[in-house]
Tab-separated table of C-alpha atoms and ligand atoms in Angstrom:
chain	number	residue	atom	x	y	z
A	1	MET	CA	-94.718	85.560	51.151
A	2	SER	CA	-97.344	83.336	50.387
A	3	SER	CA	-99.123	84.328	47.064
A	4	ALA	CA	-102.513	82.950	45.428
A	5	ILE	CA	-103.260	79.555	45.159
A	6	GLU	CA	-102.754	78.001	41.552
A	7	ASN	CA	-105.392	75.742	39.587
A	8	VAL	CA	-101.915	73.797	38.335
A	9	ILE	CA	-98.527	74.515	39.001
A	10	ILE	CA	-95.932	72.932	36.219
A	11	ILE	CA	-92.684	72.774	37.471
A	12	GLY	CA	-90.222	72.306	34.478
A	13	THR	CA	-89.968	73.730	30.832
A	14	GLY	CA	-88.881	70.671	28.645
A	15	CYS	CA	-91.079	68.996	26.324
A	16	SER	CA	-93.128	68.110	28.943
A	17	GLY	CA	-93.633	71.028	31.069
A	18	LEU	CA	-94.958	73.009	27.963
A	19	THR	CA	-96.821	70.719	26.453
A	20	ALA	CA	-98.996	70.305	30.290
A	21	ALA	CA	-98.998	73.960	29.938
A	22	ILE	CA	-100.641	74.178	26.304
A	23	TYR	CA	-103.350	71.428	26.960
A	24	THR	CA	-104.142	73.450	30.857
A	25	GLY	CA	-103.828	76.741	29.447
A	26	ARG	CA	-106.380	75.977	26.750
A	27	ALA	CA	-108.564	73.911	29.199
A	28	ASN	CA	-108.356	77.871	31.288
A	29	LEU	CA	-106.667	76.498	34.037
A	30	GLU	CA	-104.107	79.183	34.207
A	31	PRO	CA	-101.299	77.396	34.520
A	32	LEU	CA	-97.789	78.986	36.400
A	33	ILE	CA	-94.598	77.364	35.284
A	34	ILE	CA	-91.664	77.350	37.996
A	35	GLU	CA	-88.515	77.088	35.134
A	36	GLY	CA	-85.447	75.630	36.659
A	37	SER	CA	-81.767	76.466	35.629
A	38	LEU	CA	-82.322	75.193	31.789
A	39	PRO	CA	-85.243	77.239	30.519
A	40	GLY	CA	-86.108	74.542	27.760
A	41	GLY	CA	-84.539	71.621	29.053
A	42	GLN	CA	-82.545	69.330	27.526
A	43	LEU	CA	-83.274	70.414	23.668
A	44	THR	CA	-82.063	73.616	23.963
A	45	GLN	CA	-78.820	71.656	24.371
A	46	THR	CA	-79.117	69.592	20.855
A	47	SER	CA	-79.044	70.141	17.598
A	48	GLU	CA	-81.106	68.982	14.578
A	49	VAL	CA	-83.853	66.630	15.953
A	50	GLU	CA	-85.110	65.047	13.261
A	51	ASN	CA	-87.482	62.198	15.242
A	52	PHE	CA	-90.069	64.935	16.131
A	53	PRO	CA	-93.399	64.050	13.914
A	54	GLY	CA	-94.359	66.817	12.017
A	55	PHE	CA	-90.833	68.382	10.711
A	56	PRO	CA	-89.945	66.068	8.075
A	57	GLU	CA	-86.686	68.442	7.285
A	58	GLY	CA	-85.957	68.209	11.060
A	59	ILE	CA	-86.126	71.061	13.539
A	60	ASP	CA	-83.213	72.937	15.542
A	61	GLY	CA	-83.660	71.884	19.188
A	62	PHE	CA	-83.941	75.564	20.694
A	63	MET	CA	-86.487	76.591	18.065
A	64	LEU	CA	-88.637	73.716	18.699
A	65	MET	CA	-88.934	74.657	22.444
A	66	ASP	CA	-88.984	78.210	21.818
A	67	ASN	CA	-92.159	77.312	19.906
A	68	LEU	CA	-93.567	75.872	22.598
A	69	ARG	CA	-93.032	78.182	25.285
A	70	LYS	CA	-94.772	80.495	22.702
A	71	GLN	CA	-97.672	78.537	22.018
A	72	ALA	CA	-97.779	78.020	26.142
A	73	THR	CA	-97.732	81.748	26.654
A	74	LYS	CA	-100.429	82.338	23.918
A	75	PHE	CA	-103.265	80.316	26.009
A	76	GLY	CA	-102.210	81.922	28.937
A	77	THR	CA	-99.465	80.281	31.002
A	78	ARG	CA	-97.574	82.778	33.369
A	79	PHE	CA	-93.390	81.898	33.803
A	80	GLU	CA	-91.840	81.986	36.790
A	81	GLN	CA	-88.061	81.626	37.531
A	82	GLY	CA	-87.017	79.173	40.542
A	83	LEU	CA	-85.744	75.900	41.897
A	84	ILE	CA	-88.036	74.348	44.163
A	85	GLU	CA	-86.398	72.719	47.121
A	86	SER	CA	-89.312	71.532	49.039
A	87	VAL	CA	-92.683	70.263	48.729
A	88	ASP	CA	-95.193	69.478	51.151
A	89	PHE	CA	-97.750	67.073	49.824
A	90	SER	CA	-99.674	65.844	52.834
A	91	GLN	CA	-102.473	68.194	52.397
A	92	SER	CA	-104.070	70.561	49.813
A	93	PRO	CA	-103.373	72.981	48.462
A	94	TYR	CA	-100.245	71.855	48.104
A	95	THR	CA	-96.994	73.408	48.946
A	96	LEU	CA	-94.293	74.409	47.250
A	97	LYS	CA	-90.478	75.870	48.025
A	98	THR	CA	-87.914	77.953	46.361
A	99	ALA	CA	-85.115	79.530	48.498
A	100	SER	CA	-87.192	83.264	48.762
A	101	LYS	CA	-90.888	81.966	47.646
A	102	GLU	CA	-94.135	79.613	48.618
A	103	TYR	CA	-96.514	78.571	46.175
A	104	LYS	CA	-99.582	76.818	46.619
A	105	ALA	CA	-101.536	74.353	44.501
A	106	LYS	CA	-104.657	72.441	44.032
A	107	SER	CA	-102.397	70.004	41.293
A	108	VAL	CA	-99.104	69.868	40.568
A	109	ILE	CA	-97.084	68.246	37.500
A	110	ILE	CA	-93.855	67.530	37.894
A	111	SER	CA	-91.877	67.575	34.603
A	112	THR	CA	-88.393	68.591	35.989
A	113	GLY	CA	-86.366	66.322	33.504
A	114	ALA	CA	-82.860	64.783	33.708
A	115	SER	CA	-79.346	66.180	33.872
A	116	PRO	CA	-75.951	64.830	32.547
A	117	ARG	CA	-74.317	61.826	34.435
A	118	LEU	CA	-70.543	62.413	35.102
A	119	LEU	CA	-68.101	59.510	34.732
A	120	GLY	CA	-66.931	60.784	38.587
A	121	ILE	CA	-63.270	60.308	37.731
A	122	PRO	CA	-60.294	62.039	38.730
A	123	GLY	CA	-59.679	66.003	36.878
A	124	GLU	CA	-63.537	65.918	35.323
A	125	LYS	CA	-65.142	68.154	38.438
A	126	GLU	CA	-61.867	70.211	38.111
A	127	MET	CA	-61.552	71.044	34.669
A	128	PHE	CA	-65.186	70.548	34.205
A	129	GLY	CA	-67.124	73.918	32.284
A	130	GLY	CA	-64.588	75.999	30.108
A	131	LYS	CA	-60.938	74.173	31.262
A	132	GLY	CA	-62.109	71.116	28.523
A	133	VAL	CA	-64.487	68.846	30.143
A	134	THR	CA	-68.252	69.599	29.227
A	135	THR	CA	-71.614	67.833	28.591
A	136	CYS	CA	-72.572	69.383	25.552
A	137	ALA	CA	-71.172	69.851	22.189
A	138	THR	CA	-74.149	72.283	20.692
A	139	CYS	CA	-72.919	74.189	23.749
A	140	ASP	CA	-68.863	74.486	23.684
A	141	GLY	CA	-68.164	72.303	20.249
A	142	ALA	CA	-67.146	75.656	18.662
A	143	PHE	CA	-64.654	76.339	21.160
A	144	TYR	CA	-62.777	73.222	19.817
A	145	ARG	CA	-62.129	74.219	16.418
A	146	ASN	CA	-59.601	72.331	14.655
A	147	MET	CA	-58.457	70.294	17.425
A	148	ASP	CA	-58.382	66.531	18.799
A	149	VAL	CA	-61.431	65.789	21.302
A	150	THR	CA	-62.915	62.687	22.920
A	151	VAL	CA	-66.495	61.780	23.653
A	152	ILE	CA	-67.271	59.150	26.114
A	153	GLY	CA	-70.310	56.727	25.540
A	154	GLY	CA	-72.084	54.365	23.278
A	155	GLY	CA	-75.527	55.443	23.405
A	156	ASP	CA	-77.214	58.305	21.096
A	157	SER	CA	-76.056	61.328	22.673
A	158	ALA	CA	-72.386	59.782	22.357
A	159	CYS	CA	-73.171	59.468	18.514
A	160	GLU	CA	-74.956	62.468	18.418
A	161	GLU	CA	-71.973	64.588	20.078
A	162	ALA	CA	-69.527	63.165	18.203
A	163	LEU	CA	-71.231	63.570	14.864
A	164	PHE	CA	-71.919	67.217	15.897
A	165	LEU	CA	-68.237	68.028	16.870
A	166	THR	CA	-66.822	66.999	13.377
A	167	ARG	CA	-68.158	70.088	11.956
A	168	PHE	CA	-65.429	71.705	13.564
A	169	CYS	CA	-62.698	69.691	15.262
A	170	SER	CA	-59.801	68.167	13.466
A	171	LYS	CA	-60.498	64.530	14.959
A	172	VAL	CA	-62.947	62.951	17.527
A	173	THR	CA	-61.908	59.919	19.486
A	174	LEU	CA	-65.272	58.316	20.322
A	175	ILE	CA	-64.777	55.900	23.674
A	176	HIS	CA	-67.316	53.410	24.725
A	177	ARG	CA	-66.643	50.636	27.603
A	178	ARG	CA	-67.903	47.701	25.524
A	179	ASP	CA	-67.921	46.731	21.630
A	180	THR	CA	-71.293	47.490	20.417
A	181	LEU	CA	-72.609	50.628	20.518
A	182	ARG	CA	-76.145	51.109	22.366
A	183	ALA	CA	-77.241	53.741	19.979
A	184	SER	CA	-79.949	53.127	17.123
A	185	LYS	CA	-78.588	51.366	14.142
A	186	ILE	CA	-78.667	54.941	12.304
A	187	MET	CA	-76.674	56.853	14.429
A	188	ALA	CA	-74.390	54.290	14.909
A	189	ASP	CA	-74.206	53.614	11.283
A	190	ARG	CA	-73.344	57.438	10.745
A	191	THR	CA	-70.746	57.200	13.594
A	192	LEU	CA	-68.894	54.287	12.400
A	193	GLU	CA	-68.800	55.438	8.279
A	194	HIS	CA	-68.073	58.896	9.559
A	195	GLU	CA	-64.296	59.907	8.466
A	196	LYS	CA	-63.159	61.926	11.025
A	197	ILE	CA	-64.488	59.643	13.892
A	198	GLU	CA	-62.409	56.839	15.519
A	199	VAL	CA	-64.270	54.389	17.625
A	200	LEU	CA	-61.849	52.741	20.906
A	201	TRP	CA	-63.705	49.797	22.106
A	202	ASP	CA	-63.898	48.081	25.096
A	203	THR	CA	-62.611	51.067	27.094
A	204	ALA	CA	-62.820	53.128	29.850
A	205	THR	CA	-61.580	56.912	30.862
A	206	GLU	CA	-59.559	56.660	34.242
A	207	GLU	CA	-58.779	60.169	34.501
A	208	VAL	CA	-58.589	63.368	32.585
A	209	LEU	CA	-55.156	64.918	32.740
A	210	ALA	CA	-54.413	68.651	32.882
A	211	ASP	CA	-51.556	70.714	31.311
A	212	GLU	CA	-49.916	73.191	33.293
A	213	GLU	CA	-52.815	75.648	33.140
A	214	GLY	CA	-55.168	73.621	34.275
A	215	PHE	CA	-56.997	72.783	31.040
A	216	ALA	CA	-57.313	69.469	29.354
A	217	ARG	CA	-54.610	68.173	27.759
A	218	GLY	CA	-55.524	64.243	27.437
A	219	VAL	CA	-57.270	61.373	29.006
A	220	LYS	CA	-55.918	58.575	30.835
A	221	ILE	CA	-57.592	55.254	29.379
A	222	LYS	CA	-57.613	51.509	29.992
A	223	ASN	CA	-58.666	48.310	27.337
A	224	LEU	CA	-60.563	46.721	29.262
A	225	LYS	CA	-59.813	43.770	27.309
A	226	THR	CA	-55.918	43.769	27.604
A	227	GLY	CA	-55.618	46.082	30.853
A	228	GLU	CA	-53.669	48.105	28.999
A	229	SER	CA	-53.192	51.469	30.220
A	230	SER	CA	-52.302	54.686	27.548
A	231	GLU	CA	-52.712	58.391	27.756
A	232	LEU	CA	-54.525	59.931	24.466
A	233	PRO	CA	-53.848	63.414	23.490
A	234	CYS	CA	-56.829	65.789	23.231
A	235	LYS	CA	-58.570	69.350	24.361
A	236	GLY	CA	-61.718	68.555	24.652
A	237	VAL	CA	-63.513	65.791	27.087
A	238	PHE	CA	-67.163	65.527	26.024
A	239	VAL	CA	-69.114	63.003	28.855
A	240	ALA	CA	-72.289	61.362	26.954
A	241	ILE	CA	-73.249	58.968	29.301
A	242	GLY	CA	-76.698	59.224	30.189
A	243	HIS	CA	-78.764	61.216	32.791
A	244	ILE	CA	-79.967	61.398	36.390
A	245	PRO	CA	-83.368	62.064	36.974
A	246	ASN	CA	-83.838	65.283	38.771
A	247	THR	CA	-86.056	64.398	41.439
A	248	ALA	CA	-84.322	64.869	44.735
A	249	PRO	CA	-86.944	67.464	46.434
A	250	PHE	CA	-89.544	65.432	46.068
A	251	ALA	CA	-88.122	62.175	46.504
A	252	GLU	CA	-89.486	62.217	50.297
A	253	ALA	CA	-92.948	62.685	49.471
A	254	LEU	CA	-93.277	60.751	46.186
A	255	GLU	CA	-92.049	57.261	45.678
A	256	THR	CA	-88.975	56.945	43.225
A	257	ASP	CA	-86.837	53.703	41.970
A	258	GLU	CA	-83.405	52.959	42.860
A	259	ASN	CA	-82.162	55.183	40.396
A	260	GLY	CA	-84.002	58.334	41.295
A	261	TYR	CA	-86.886	58.163	38.503
A	262	PHE	CA	-90.572	58.376	40.093
A	263	ILE	CA	-92.774	55.595	39.877
A	264	PRO	CA	-96.398	56.507	38.680
A	265	LYS	CA	-98.729	54.655	40.469
A	266	SER	CA	-99.963	51.373	39.375
A	267	GLY	CA	-101.971	51.409	35.864
A	268	SER	CA	-101.171	55.127	35.143
A	269	ALA	CA	-98.158	56.574	33.389
A	270	VAL	CA	-98.366	60.003	35.274
A	271	GLN	CA	-100.480	59.367	38.267
A	272	THR	CA	-98.744	59.423	41.240
A	273	SER	CA	-100.026	58.400	44.870
A	274	VAL	CA	-100.880	61.738	45.825
A	275	PRO	CA	-104.162	63.076	44.174
A	276	GLY	CA	-104.026	65.953	42.171
A	277	VAL	CA	-99.992	65.381	41.619
A	278	TYR	CA	-98.845	64.048	38.384
A	279	VAL	CA	-95.031	63.578	36.876
A	280	ALA	CA	-94.367	63.395	33.386
A	281	GLY	CA	-91.470	63.199	31.006
A	282	ASP	CA	-87.709	62.136	31.723
A	283	CYS	CA	-87.845	62.492	35.556
A	284	ALA	CA	-90.643	59.741	35.440
A	285	ASP	CA	-89.441	58.119	31.921
A	286	HIS	CA	-86.049	56.000	32.118
A	287	VAL	CA	-87.180	53.697	29.039
A	288	TYR	CA	-88.206	56.070	26.137
A	289	ARG	CA	-86.869	59.487	27.181
A	290	GLN	CA	-87.701	60.747	23.588
A	291	ALA	CA	-89.025	64.451	23.228
A	292	ILE	CA	-92.371	63.102	21.385
A	293	THR	CA	-92.855	60.785	24.471
A	294	ALA	CA	-92.008	63.458	26.992
A	295	ALA	CA	-94.916	65.990	25.075
A	296	GLY	CA	-97.385	62.628	25.282
A	297	LEU	CA	-96.842	62.437	28.890
A	298	GLY	CA	-97.000	66.098	29.300
A	299	CYS	CA	-100.272	65.842	27.531
A	300	GLN	CA	-101.557	62.896	29.748
A	301	SER	CA	-100.569	64.865	32.850
A	302	ALA	CA	-102.540	68.080	31.642
A	303	ILE	CA	-105.636	66.015	31.224
A	304	GLU	CA	-105.656	64.259	34.168
A	305	ALA	CA	-105.084	67.179	36.134
A	306	GLU	CA	-108.107	68.833	34.523
A	307	ARG	CA	-110.412	66.515	35.039
A	308	TRP	CA	-109.274	65.732	38.834
A	309	LEU	CA	-109.981	69.607	38.959
A	310	ALA	CA	-113.504	69.448	37.740
A	311	GLU	CA	-113.651	66.596	40.227
A	312	GLN	CA	-113.125	68.588	43.285
B	401	NAP	P1	-78.008	55.556	27.066
B	401	NAP	O1	-78.782	55.581	25.858
B	401	NAP	O2	-78.153	55.483	28.786
B	401	NAP	O3	-76.874	55.614	27.160
B	401	NAP	C1	-75.508	55.884	27.711
B	401	NAP	C2	-74.163	55.199	27.272
B	401	NAP	O4	-73.300	55.887	28.217
B	401	NAP	C3	-74.393	54.045	26.839
B	401	NAP	O5	-73.458	53.349	26.036
B	401	NAP	C4	-73.214	53.377	28.168
B	401	NAP	O6	-72.556	52.347	28.264
B	401	NAP	C5	-72.444	54.599	28.822
B	401	NAP	N1	-71.852	54.912	30.295
B	401	NAP	C6	-72.911	54.951	31.521
B	401	NAP	N2	-72.640	54.982	32.214
B	401	NAP	C7	-71.084	54.861	32.333
B	401	NAP	C8	-69.665	55.313	32.527
B	401	NAP	N3	-70.013	55.482	34.118
B	401	NAP	N4	-68.568	54.662	32.106
B	401	NAP	C9	-68.621	54.905	30.655
B	401	NAP	N5	-69.700	54.591	29.841
B	401	NAP	C10	-70.990	54.794	30.301
B	401	NAP	O7	-77.643	57.572	27.394
B	401	NAP	P2	-77.998	58.670	25.808
B	401	NAP	O8	-77.138	58.119	25.049
B	401	NAP	O9	-77.982	59.818	26.878
B	401	NAP	O10	-79.498	58.307	25.667
B	401	NAP	C11	-80.696	58.668	26.324
B	401	NAP	C12	-82.225	58.342	25.472
B	401	NAP	O11	-82.070	59.536	24.632
B	401	NAP	C13	-81.888	57.112	24.760
B	401	NAP	O12	-83.380	56.595	24.717
B	401	NAP	C14	-81.674	57.401	23.630
B	401	NAP	O13	-82.703	56.890	22.381
B	401	NAP	C15	-82.349	58.883	23.227
B	401	NAP	N6	-81.569	60.150	22.488
B	401	NAP	C16	-82.222	59.886	21.049
B	401	NAP	C17	-81.473	60.766	20.156
B	401	NAP	C18	-81.775	61.008	19.111
B	401	NAP	O14	-82.588	60.377	18.424
B	401	NAP	N7	-81.419	61.719	18.090
B	401	NAP	C19	-80.135	61.914	20.604
B	401	NAP	C20	-80.089	61.602	22.005
B	401	NAP	C21	-80.462	60.342	22.936
B	401	NAP	P3	-73.352	50.837	27.866
B	401	NAP	O15	-73.474	50.980	26.344
B	401	NAP	O16	-71.938	49.857	28.017
B	401	NAP	O17	-74.526	50.813	28.991
């Protein structure tokens, strides 16, 4: 059941985890990555990545992650599938457990990312995944060809989802609870200028309405300024209201803030209160949350782990 003591275990295969693997691999530390249910992380669910430096024409999110994985593999990274359920950081080597296996490691880099947040309204769970409610336009957009859909949210994700859906859908209604978009100006402008996108401002989504077969037929919405409720017919509801960090299995061992994000040790972006245990990427960053910043944090954590191991 118990396996060899690893130099470094990296948890997660997003931008931060794979970058940490490239660096620790090149340092001959033979990193082991434990990958969860979404290999490649959030970028595999996005379409074009336009802002990752070095790709002037943009790059497909899945391809970018596949490239990072190949690069990590080239430098000796090993991959195992599994969800870490609990950890013991009270003594070195540290212990990490999945449902079926126990791992031991001298150092650990946690780069578990974040998962899409849901609204928590009636009908959302019941119709999630296949019945009209989704958090991924790239994955599910093509199912809604020539149909009317709604996107909920006002950030970059919501704008990106709405713009992507215009490729398939007849009409995209963006429902936002305020009267200005949180998204970056370039994304907001593209969204507001698109002829297929209509924005409903100051509007809350209160319920996803089902047809007789249990598929989404629309949403119940409320204008927050007038208090008026109405129904908006649509076949697809794309929820894009931010993310929740995947930190639950570590919450007892490491410090997290009120939203669940890891809090690195003062003066460092990646070090935790446990020597040799590092956090990197969206699980520890609620401010920047970019592919390039996640990669940068993965790099920092790898260099810190390498130095720490050399000192031992
Ligand atoms: P975000 O920036 O946190 O935006 C979340 C949006 O959802 C906000 O507009 C928020 O409304 C709304 N919202 C939150 N909870 C809600 C609720 N319960 N009901 C209704 N609306 C709710 O999240 P994000 O758009 O996922 O972006 C996360 C980060 O990734 C950002 O830093 C963003 O720049 C980045 N990103 C970049 C790109 C790109 O550059 N291509 C693409 C995607 C994401 P309020 O505005 O009222 O708070």
